[in-house]
Coordinates of C-alpha atoms and ligand atoms in Angstrom, one line a residue:
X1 CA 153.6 88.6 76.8
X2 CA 150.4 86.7 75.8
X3 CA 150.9 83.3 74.7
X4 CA 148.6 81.7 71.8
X5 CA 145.7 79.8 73.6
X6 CA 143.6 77.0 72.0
X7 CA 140.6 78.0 69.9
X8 CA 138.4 76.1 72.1
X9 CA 139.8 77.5 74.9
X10 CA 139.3 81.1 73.3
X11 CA 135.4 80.0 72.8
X12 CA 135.3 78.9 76.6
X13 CA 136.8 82.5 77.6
X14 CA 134.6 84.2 75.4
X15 CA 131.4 82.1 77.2
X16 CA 133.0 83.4 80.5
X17 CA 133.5 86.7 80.0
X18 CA 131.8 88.2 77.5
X19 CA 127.8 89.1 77.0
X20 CA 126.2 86.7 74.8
X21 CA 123.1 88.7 73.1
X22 CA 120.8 86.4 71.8
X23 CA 117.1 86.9 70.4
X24 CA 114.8 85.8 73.4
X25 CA 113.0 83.2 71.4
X26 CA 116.8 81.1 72.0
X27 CA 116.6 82.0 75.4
X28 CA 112.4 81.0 76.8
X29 CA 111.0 77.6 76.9
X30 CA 107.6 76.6 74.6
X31 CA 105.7 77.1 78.0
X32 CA 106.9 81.2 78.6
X33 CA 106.0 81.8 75.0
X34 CA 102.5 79.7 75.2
X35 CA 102.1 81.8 78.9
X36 CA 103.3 85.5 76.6
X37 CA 100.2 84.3 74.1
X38 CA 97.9 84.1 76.4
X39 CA 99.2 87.2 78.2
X40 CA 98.7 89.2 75.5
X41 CA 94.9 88.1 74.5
X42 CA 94.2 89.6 78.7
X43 CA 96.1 93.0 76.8
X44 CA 94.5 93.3 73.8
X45 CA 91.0 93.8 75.9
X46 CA 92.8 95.9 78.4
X47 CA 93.9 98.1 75.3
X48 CA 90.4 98.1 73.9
X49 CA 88.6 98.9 76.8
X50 CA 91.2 101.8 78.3
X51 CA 92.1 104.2 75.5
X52 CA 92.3 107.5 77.9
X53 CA 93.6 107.8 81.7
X54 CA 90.0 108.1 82.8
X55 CA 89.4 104.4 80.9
X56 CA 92.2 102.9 82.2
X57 CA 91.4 104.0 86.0
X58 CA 87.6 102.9 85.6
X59 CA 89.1 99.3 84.4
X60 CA 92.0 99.6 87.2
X61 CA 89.4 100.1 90.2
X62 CA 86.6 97.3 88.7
X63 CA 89.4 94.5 88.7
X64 CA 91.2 95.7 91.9
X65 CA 87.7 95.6 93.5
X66 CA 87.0 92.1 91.6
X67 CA 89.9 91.0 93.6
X68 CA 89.2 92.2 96.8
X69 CA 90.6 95.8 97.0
X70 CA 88.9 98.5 98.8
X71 CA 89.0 102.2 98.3
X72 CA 91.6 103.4 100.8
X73 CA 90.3 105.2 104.4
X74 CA 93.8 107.0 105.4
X75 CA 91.6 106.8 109.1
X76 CA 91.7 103.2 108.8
X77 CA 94.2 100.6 109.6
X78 CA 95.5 98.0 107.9
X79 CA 97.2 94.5 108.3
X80 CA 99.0 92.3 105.9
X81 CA 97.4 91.3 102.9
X82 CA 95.0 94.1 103.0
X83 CA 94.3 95.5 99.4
X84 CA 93.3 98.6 98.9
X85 CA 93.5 101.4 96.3
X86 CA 93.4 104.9 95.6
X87 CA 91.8 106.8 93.2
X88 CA 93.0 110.3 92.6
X89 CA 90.7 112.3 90.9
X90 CA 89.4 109.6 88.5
X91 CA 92.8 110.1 86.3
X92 CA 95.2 108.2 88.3
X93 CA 95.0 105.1 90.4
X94 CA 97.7 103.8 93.2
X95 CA 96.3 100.1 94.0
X96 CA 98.5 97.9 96.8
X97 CA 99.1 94.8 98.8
X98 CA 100.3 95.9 102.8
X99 CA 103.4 94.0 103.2
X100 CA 104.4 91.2 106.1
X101 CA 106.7 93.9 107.2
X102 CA 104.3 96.8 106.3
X103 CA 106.3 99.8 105.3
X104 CA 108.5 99.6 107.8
X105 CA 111.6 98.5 105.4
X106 CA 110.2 101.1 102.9
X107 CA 107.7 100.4 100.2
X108 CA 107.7 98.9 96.6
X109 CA 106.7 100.9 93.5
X110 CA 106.1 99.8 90.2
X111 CA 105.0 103.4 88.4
X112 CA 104.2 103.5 84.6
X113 CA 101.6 106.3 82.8
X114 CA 98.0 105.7 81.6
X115 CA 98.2 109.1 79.5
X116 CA 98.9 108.4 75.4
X117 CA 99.5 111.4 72.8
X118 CA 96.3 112.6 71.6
X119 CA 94.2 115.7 70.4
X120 CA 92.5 117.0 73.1
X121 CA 89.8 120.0 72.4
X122 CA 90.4 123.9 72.7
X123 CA 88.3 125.7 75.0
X124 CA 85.7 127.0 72.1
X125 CA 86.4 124.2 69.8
X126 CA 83.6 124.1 67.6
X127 CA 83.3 126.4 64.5
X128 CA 81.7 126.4 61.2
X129 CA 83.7 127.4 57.7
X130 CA 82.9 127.2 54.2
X131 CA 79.5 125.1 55.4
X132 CA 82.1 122.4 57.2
X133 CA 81.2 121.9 60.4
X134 CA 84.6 121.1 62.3
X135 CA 86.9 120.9 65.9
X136 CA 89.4 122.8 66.6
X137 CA 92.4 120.9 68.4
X138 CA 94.7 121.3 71.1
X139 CA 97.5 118.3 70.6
X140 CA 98.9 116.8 73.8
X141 CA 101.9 114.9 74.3
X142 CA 105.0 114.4 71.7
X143 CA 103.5 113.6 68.3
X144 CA 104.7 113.8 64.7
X145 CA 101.4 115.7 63.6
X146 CA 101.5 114.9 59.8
X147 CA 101.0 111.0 61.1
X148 CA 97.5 112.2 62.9
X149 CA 95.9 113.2 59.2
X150 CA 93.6 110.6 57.1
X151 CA 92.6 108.1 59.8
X152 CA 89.4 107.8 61.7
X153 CA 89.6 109.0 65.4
X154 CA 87.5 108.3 68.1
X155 CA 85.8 111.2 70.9
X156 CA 86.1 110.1 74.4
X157 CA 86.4 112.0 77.6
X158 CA 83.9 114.0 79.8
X159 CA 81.9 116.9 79.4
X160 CA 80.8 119.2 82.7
X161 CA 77.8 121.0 82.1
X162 CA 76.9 124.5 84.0
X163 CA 74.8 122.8 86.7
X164 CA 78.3 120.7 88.0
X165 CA 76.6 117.4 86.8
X166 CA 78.5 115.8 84.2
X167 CA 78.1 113.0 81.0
X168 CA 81.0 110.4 79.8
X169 CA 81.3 110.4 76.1
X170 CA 82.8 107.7 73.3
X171 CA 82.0 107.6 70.0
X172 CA 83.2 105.7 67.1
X173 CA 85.0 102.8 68.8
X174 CA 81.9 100.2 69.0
X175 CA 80.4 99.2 65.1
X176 CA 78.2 101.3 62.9
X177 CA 79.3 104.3 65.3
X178 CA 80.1 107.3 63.3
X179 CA 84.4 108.3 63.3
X180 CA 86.4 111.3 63.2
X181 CA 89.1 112.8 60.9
X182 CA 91.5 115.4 60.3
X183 CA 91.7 115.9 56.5
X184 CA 95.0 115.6 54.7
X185 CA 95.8 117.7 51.2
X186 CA 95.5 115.8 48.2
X187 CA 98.6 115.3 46.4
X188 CA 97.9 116.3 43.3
X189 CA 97.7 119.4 44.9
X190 CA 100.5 118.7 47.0
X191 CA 103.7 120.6 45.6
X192 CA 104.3 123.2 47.9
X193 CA 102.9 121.2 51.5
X194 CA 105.7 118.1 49.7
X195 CA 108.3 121.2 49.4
X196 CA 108.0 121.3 53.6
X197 CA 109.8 119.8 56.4
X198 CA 108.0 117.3 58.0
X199 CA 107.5 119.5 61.0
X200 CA 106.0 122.0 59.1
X201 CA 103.7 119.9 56.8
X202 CA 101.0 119.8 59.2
X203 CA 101.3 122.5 61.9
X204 CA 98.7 122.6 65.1
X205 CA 96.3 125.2 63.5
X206 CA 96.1 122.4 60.9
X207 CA 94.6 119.9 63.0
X208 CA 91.0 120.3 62.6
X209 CA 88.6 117.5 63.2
X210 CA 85.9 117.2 60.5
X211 CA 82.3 116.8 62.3
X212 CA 79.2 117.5 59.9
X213 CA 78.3 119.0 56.6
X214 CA 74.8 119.2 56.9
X215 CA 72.9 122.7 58.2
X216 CA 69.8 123.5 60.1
X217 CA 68.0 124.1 57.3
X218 CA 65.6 127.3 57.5
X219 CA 62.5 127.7 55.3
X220 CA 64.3 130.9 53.8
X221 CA 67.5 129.3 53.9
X222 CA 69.0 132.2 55.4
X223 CA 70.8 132.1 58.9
X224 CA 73.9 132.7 60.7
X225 CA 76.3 129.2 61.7
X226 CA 74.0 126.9 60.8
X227 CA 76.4 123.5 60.1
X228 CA 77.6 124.7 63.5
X229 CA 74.2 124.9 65.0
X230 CA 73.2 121.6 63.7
X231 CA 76.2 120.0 65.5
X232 CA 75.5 121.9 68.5
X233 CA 71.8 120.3 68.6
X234 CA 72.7 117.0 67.7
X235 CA 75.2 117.2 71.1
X236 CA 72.3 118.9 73.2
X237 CA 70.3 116.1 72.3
X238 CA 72.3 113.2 72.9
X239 CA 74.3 114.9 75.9
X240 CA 72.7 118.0 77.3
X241 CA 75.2 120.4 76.7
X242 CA 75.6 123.4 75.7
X243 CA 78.7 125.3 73.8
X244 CA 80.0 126.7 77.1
X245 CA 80.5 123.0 78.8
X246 CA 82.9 122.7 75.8
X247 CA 85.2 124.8 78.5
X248 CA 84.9 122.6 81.3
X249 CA 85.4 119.3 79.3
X250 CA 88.3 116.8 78.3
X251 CA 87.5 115.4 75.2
X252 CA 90.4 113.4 73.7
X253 CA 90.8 112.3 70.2
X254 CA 92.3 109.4 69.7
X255 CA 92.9 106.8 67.0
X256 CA 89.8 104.5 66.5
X257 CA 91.9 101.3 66.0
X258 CA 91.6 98.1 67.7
X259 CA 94.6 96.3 69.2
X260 CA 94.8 93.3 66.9
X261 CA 97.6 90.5 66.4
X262 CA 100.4 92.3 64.1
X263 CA 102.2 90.0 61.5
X264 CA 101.5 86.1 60.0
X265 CA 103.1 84.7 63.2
X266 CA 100.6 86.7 65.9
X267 CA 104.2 87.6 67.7
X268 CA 103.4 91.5 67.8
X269 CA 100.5 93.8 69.3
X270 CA 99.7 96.5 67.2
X271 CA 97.7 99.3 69.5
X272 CA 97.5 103.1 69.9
X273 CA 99.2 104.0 73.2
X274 CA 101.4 101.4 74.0
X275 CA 103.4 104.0 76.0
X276 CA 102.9 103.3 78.5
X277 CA 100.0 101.0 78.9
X278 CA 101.9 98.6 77.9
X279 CA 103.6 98.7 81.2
X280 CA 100.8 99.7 83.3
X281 CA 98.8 96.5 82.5
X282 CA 101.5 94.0 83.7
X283 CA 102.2 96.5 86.6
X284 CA 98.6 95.8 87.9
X285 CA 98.5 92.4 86.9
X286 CA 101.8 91.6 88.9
X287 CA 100.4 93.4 91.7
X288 CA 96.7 91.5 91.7
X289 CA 98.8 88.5 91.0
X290 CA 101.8 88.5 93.8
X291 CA 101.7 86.4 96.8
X292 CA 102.0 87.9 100.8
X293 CA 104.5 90.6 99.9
X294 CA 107.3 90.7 102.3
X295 CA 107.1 95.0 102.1
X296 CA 103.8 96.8 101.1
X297 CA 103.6 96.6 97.5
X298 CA 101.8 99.2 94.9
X299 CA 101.3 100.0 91.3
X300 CA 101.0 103.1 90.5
X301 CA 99.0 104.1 87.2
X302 CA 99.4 107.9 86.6
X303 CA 98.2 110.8 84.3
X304 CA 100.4 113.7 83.1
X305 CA 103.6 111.9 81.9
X306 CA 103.7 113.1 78.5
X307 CA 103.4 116.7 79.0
X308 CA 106.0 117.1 81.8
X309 CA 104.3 115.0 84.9
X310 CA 103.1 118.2 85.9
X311 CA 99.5 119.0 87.4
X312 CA 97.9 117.2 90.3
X313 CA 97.2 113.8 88.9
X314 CA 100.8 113.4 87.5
X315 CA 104.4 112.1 89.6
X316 CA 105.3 115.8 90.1
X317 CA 102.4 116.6 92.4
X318 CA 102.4 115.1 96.0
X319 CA 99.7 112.3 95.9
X320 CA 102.7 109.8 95.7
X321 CA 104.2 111.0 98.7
X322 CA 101.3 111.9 100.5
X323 CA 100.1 108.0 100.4
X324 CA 103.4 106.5 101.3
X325 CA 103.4 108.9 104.0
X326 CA 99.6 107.9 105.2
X327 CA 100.3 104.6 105.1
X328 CA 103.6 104.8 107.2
X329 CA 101.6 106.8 109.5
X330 CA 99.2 104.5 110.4
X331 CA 102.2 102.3 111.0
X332 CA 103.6 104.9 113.4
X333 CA 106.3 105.3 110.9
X334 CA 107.8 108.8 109.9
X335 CA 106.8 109.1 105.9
X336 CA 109.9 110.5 105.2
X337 CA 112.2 107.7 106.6
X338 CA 109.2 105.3 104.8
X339 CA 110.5 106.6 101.1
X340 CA 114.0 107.2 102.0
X341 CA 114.3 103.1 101.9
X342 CA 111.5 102.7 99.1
X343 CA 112.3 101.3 96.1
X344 CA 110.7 101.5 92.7
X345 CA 110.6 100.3 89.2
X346 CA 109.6 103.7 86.7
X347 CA 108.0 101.7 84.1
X348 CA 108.1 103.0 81.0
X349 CA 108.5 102.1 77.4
X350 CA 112.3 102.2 75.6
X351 CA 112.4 102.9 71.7
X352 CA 112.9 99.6 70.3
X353 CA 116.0 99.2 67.5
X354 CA 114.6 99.7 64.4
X355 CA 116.1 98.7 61.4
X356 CA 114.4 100.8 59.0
X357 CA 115.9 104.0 61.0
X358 CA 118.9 102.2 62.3
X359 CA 121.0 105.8 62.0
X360 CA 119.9 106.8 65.0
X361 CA 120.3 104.2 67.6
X362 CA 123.6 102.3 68.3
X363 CA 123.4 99.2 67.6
X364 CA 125.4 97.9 70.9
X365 CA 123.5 100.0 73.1
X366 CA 119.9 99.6 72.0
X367 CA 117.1 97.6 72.8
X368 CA 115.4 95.0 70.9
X369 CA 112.0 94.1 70.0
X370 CA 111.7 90.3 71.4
X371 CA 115.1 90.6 74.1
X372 CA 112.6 90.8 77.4
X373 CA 111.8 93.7 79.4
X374 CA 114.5 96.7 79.1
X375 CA 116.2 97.9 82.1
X376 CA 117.3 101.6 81.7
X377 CA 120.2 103.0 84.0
X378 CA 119.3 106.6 82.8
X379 CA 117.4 108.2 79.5
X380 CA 117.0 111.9 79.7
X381 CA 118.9 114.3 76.6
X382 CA 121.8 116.5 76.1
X383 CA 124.4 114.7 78.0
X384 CA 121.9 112.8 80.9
X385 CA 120.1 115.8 81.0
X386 CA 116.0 115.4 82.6
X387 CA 116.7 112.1 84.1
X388 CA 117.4 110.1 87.1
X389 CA 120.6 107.8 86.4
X390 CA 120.2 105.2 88.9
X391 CA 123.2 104.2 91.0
X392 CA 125.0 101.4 90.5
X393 CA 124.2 99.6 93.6
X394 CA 120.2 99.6 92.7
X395 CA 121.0 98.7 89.0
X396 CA 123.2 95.7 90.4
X397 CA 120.5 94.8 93.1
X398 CA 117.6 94.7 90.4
X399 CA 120.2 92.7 87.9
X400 CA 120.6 90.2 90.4
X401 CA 117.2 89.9 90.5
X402 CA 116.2 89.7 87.2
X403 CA 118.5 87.1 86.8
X404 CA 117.6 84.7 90.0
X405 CA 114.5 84.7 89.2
X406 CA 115.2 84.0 85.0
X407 CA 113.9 86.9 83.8
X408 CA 113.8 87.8 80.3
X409 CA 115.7 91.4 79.8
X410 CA 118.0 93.4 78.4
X411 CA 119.4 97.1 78.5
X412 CA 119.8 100.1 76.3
X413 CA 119.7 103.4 76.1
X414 CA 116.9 105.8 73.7
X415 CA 119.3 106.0 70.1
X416 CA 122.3 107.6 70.0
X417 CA 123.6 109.9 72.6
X418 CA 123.0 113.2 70.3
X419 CA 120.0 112.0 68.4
X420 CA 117.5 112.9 71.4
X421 CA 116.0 111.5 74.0
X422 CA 113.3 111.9 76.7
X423 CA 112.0 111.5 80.3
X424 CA 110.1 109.5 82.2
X425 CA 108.7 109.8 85.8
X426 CA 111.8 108.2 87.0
X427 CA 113.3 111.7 88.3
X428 CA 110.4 113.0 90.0
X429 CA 109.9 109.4 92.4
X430 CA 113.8 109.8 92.7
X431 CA 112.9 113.2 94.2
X432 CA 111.4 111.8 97.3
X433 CA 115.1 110.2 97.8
X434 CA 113.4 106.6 97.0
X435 CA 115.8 104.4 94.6
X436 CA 114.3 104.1 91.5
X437 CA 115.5 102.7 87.8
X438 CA 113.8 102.9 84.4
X439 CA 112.6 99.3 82.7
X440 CA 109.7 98.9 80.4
X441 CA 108.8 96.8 77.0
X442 CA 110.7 98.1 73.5
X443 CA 108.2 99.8 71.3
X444 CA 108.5 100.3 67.6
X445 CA 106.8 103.7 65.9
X446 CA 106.3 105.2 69.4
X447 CA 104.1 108.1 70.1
X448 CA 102.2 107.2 66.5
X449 CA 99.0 106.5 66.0
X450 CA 99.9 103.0 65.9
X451 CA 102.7 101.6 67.5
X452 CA 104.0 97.4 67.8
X453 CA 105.3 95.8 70.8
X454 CA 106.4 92.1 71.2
X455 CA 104.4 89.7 73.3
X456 CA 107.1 87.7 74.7
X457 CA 108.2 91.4 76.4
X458 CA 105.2 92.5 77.5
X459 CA 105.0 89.1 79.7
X460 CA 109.3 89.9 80.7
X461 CA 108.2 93.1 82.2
X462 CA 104.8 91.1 84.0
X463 CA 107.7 88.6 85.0
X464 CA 110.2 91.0 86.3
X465 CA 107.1 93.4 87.9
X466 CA 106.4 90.0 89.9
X467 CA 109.4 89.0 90.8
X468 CA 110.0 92.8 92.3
X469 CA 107.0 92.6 94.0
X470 CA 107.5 89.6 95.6
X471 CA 111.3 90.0 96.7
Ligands
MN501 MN1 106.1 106.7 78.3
MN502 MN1 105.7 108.8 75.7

């Protein structure tokens, strides 16, 4: 039987045993939050600068080379502290550090996306109606498409034209630049569209991007597609395409916002595409910023996550493996023994509790907005379904580590167990039998046009990316 113990010696238990689950600004001295300030200002120009994969690998391979990386010669070989990188396709970048050890103990990953949802262009995309000169989209990625209505987007990407040679495009980020939109219905005329699910308010014929109103104007004023003609010449002029290079472009739309400062205390980063850039920056900067890595080290920034991985630039195609296996090669090393004792960090962003929508997430098992970088033993749907559920051993080995080295984190899981869920790249780096767990900064209004993370995270997850590296 029990016996009644002393309140204070219930509080001392309680200390002992129990998880104490405090908001991280209890937890981090003035310094880590002055250091997360100044981390973030390096983000906001990250953000600014990379809104598209091909952005973010340009920016990846000008500050890798800034700091002494190389484009990687799979010929070649290499000895510790050699940096080098490599750029697949323009659309994903692997940069790393070769190891004291090499690769011999396995390799270290630290793999988060540089693809955001977005409107990307249909093959013949521009048309004229009702003397509207307009896109025709393509969306890409998970979005709520109502929330991509009324707000000026920005064209970026690259157009191919029929001779091979090629012209990068970005219009309406920089001042006095003209913007894009996807009209909304007004609501006075709004009773039937209001009647609608949300899924059905806006549907994916719907999202047409609104480019000109102004014709070629003919001295008879007679003429077939002339708002779409005028378009069409303006483009010819400025790039020197033609309506057929539409075909072998990617033009993304994305929202023409600015990261800025969210709130009157600066804490948050309001951005489009947090996921996952948010994890790719501190991945990179760990990476530039780690000291004579025990094992080769590498940060991997890759394309494709949110449409499935798939295609040759994302985590389900073989450019992964087959640079883990160069490099073990060059070692004398058999690639596949390389990976079996590689170990990586899937970085990728958790849906942070919020309290405005608190129905779907449990409150125990969520994570929070300012509680550090979150680790993830699994996400995945229907009952740990599409994921990689790390074992036990690699969850307790990156724990430990986390905690030696006084890392800001937490856990969680993505809202209740039947409310949803998703993937991440997790399964497919799992797949090449290396052990891998999910962690990544808490984001509010994910996969919006605009979505808030906390500073003090972002600079957990640089914190715990570091400390993995440099284990
Ligand atoms: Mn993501
Ligand atoms: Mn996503």
């Amino acid at each position: 039987m029990a016996k009644k113990i002393a309140k204070e010696e219930a509080e001392q238990l309680a200390k002992d045993l129990l998880v104490s689950r405090k908001n991280g600004f209890w937890e981090v001295g003035d310094e880590t939050i002055e250091k997360a300030d100044q981390f973030g200002e390096g983000y906001k120009s990250f953000m600014n600068e990379g809104k598209t994969e091909r952005e973010c690998v340009n920016y990846a391979v000008r500050v890798a080379e800034q700091h002494g990386f190389v484009p990687y010669d799979s010929t070649a070989s290499y000895k510790p502290g050699d940096k080098v990188y490599y750029n697949n396709r323009g659309k994903s970048v692997i940069t790393a550090v070769i190891g004291e050890n090499g690769c011999k103990d396995g390799v270290r990953i630290v793999a988060a996306h540089i693809d955001s949802p977005r409107l990307d262009l249909k093959p013949y995309p521009l048309y004229e109606t009702n003397d509207l000169a307009l896109f025709k989209t393509h969306y890409y990625g998970g979005i709520k498409k109502y929330q991509w209505t009324a707000m000026p987007l920005a064209m970026h990407g690259r157009l191919v034209r029929r001779d091979g040679t090629y012209v990068d495009v970005c219009v309406g980020e920089k001042p006095g630049e003209p913007q894009f939109m996807v009209t909304d219905l007004l609501p006075h005329l709004g009773n039937e569209q209001m009647a609608k699910t949300l899924s059905k308010a806006i549907e994916g014929e719907d999202l047409n991007i609104m480019l000109g109103s102004r014709p070629i104007r003919t001295e008879d004023g007679k003429g077939e597609n002339l708002f779409k003609l005028n378009i069409m010449k303006i483009l010819n002029e400025k790039y020197g395409i033609v309506e057929e290079d539409f075909i072998s472009s990617e033009i993304e739309f994305v929202p023409a916002f600015e990261a800025r400062d969210l709130g009157f205390d600066g804490s948050m980063i309001g951005a489009y595409g947090h996921d996952d850039r948010v994890c790719a920056y501190p991945a990179l900067q760990a990476l530039l910023d780690c000291k004579n890595p025990k094992n080769t080290v590498m940060s991997v920034w890759t394309d494709k996550e949110e449409i499935g991985s798939d295609g040759n630039t994302g985590l389900n195609s073989s450019y992964l493996e087959y640079f883990v296996t160069s490099l073990a090669e060059a070692e004398g090393l058999n690639g596949r023994d390389v990976l079996s004792r590689s170990k990586c960090l899937s970085a990728d962003v958790g849906a942070a509790y919020d309290p405005t929508f608190s129905s779907v997430y449990e409150y125990a098992n969520s994570c929070y907005l300012n509680n550090g970088v979150a680790m993830f033993k699994y996400v995945g749907s229907r009952g740990k379904s599409g994921t990689s559920d790390a074992s036990a051993e690699f969850v307790g080995e990156v724990r430990k580590l986390l905690n030696d080295n006084h890392v800001l984190w937490q856990t969680g899981e993505l809202g209740k167990v039947d409310a949803g869920g998703g993937g991440t790249v997790a399964m497919f780096i799992a797949n090449l039998n290396v052990d891998v767990v999910d962690m990544g900064v808490p984001v509010l209004a994910m996969h919006s046009p605009y979505e808030i993370v906390s500073k003090l995270d972002i600079y957990a997850a640089y914190e715990a990316f570091k400390a993995f590296y440099e284990a």
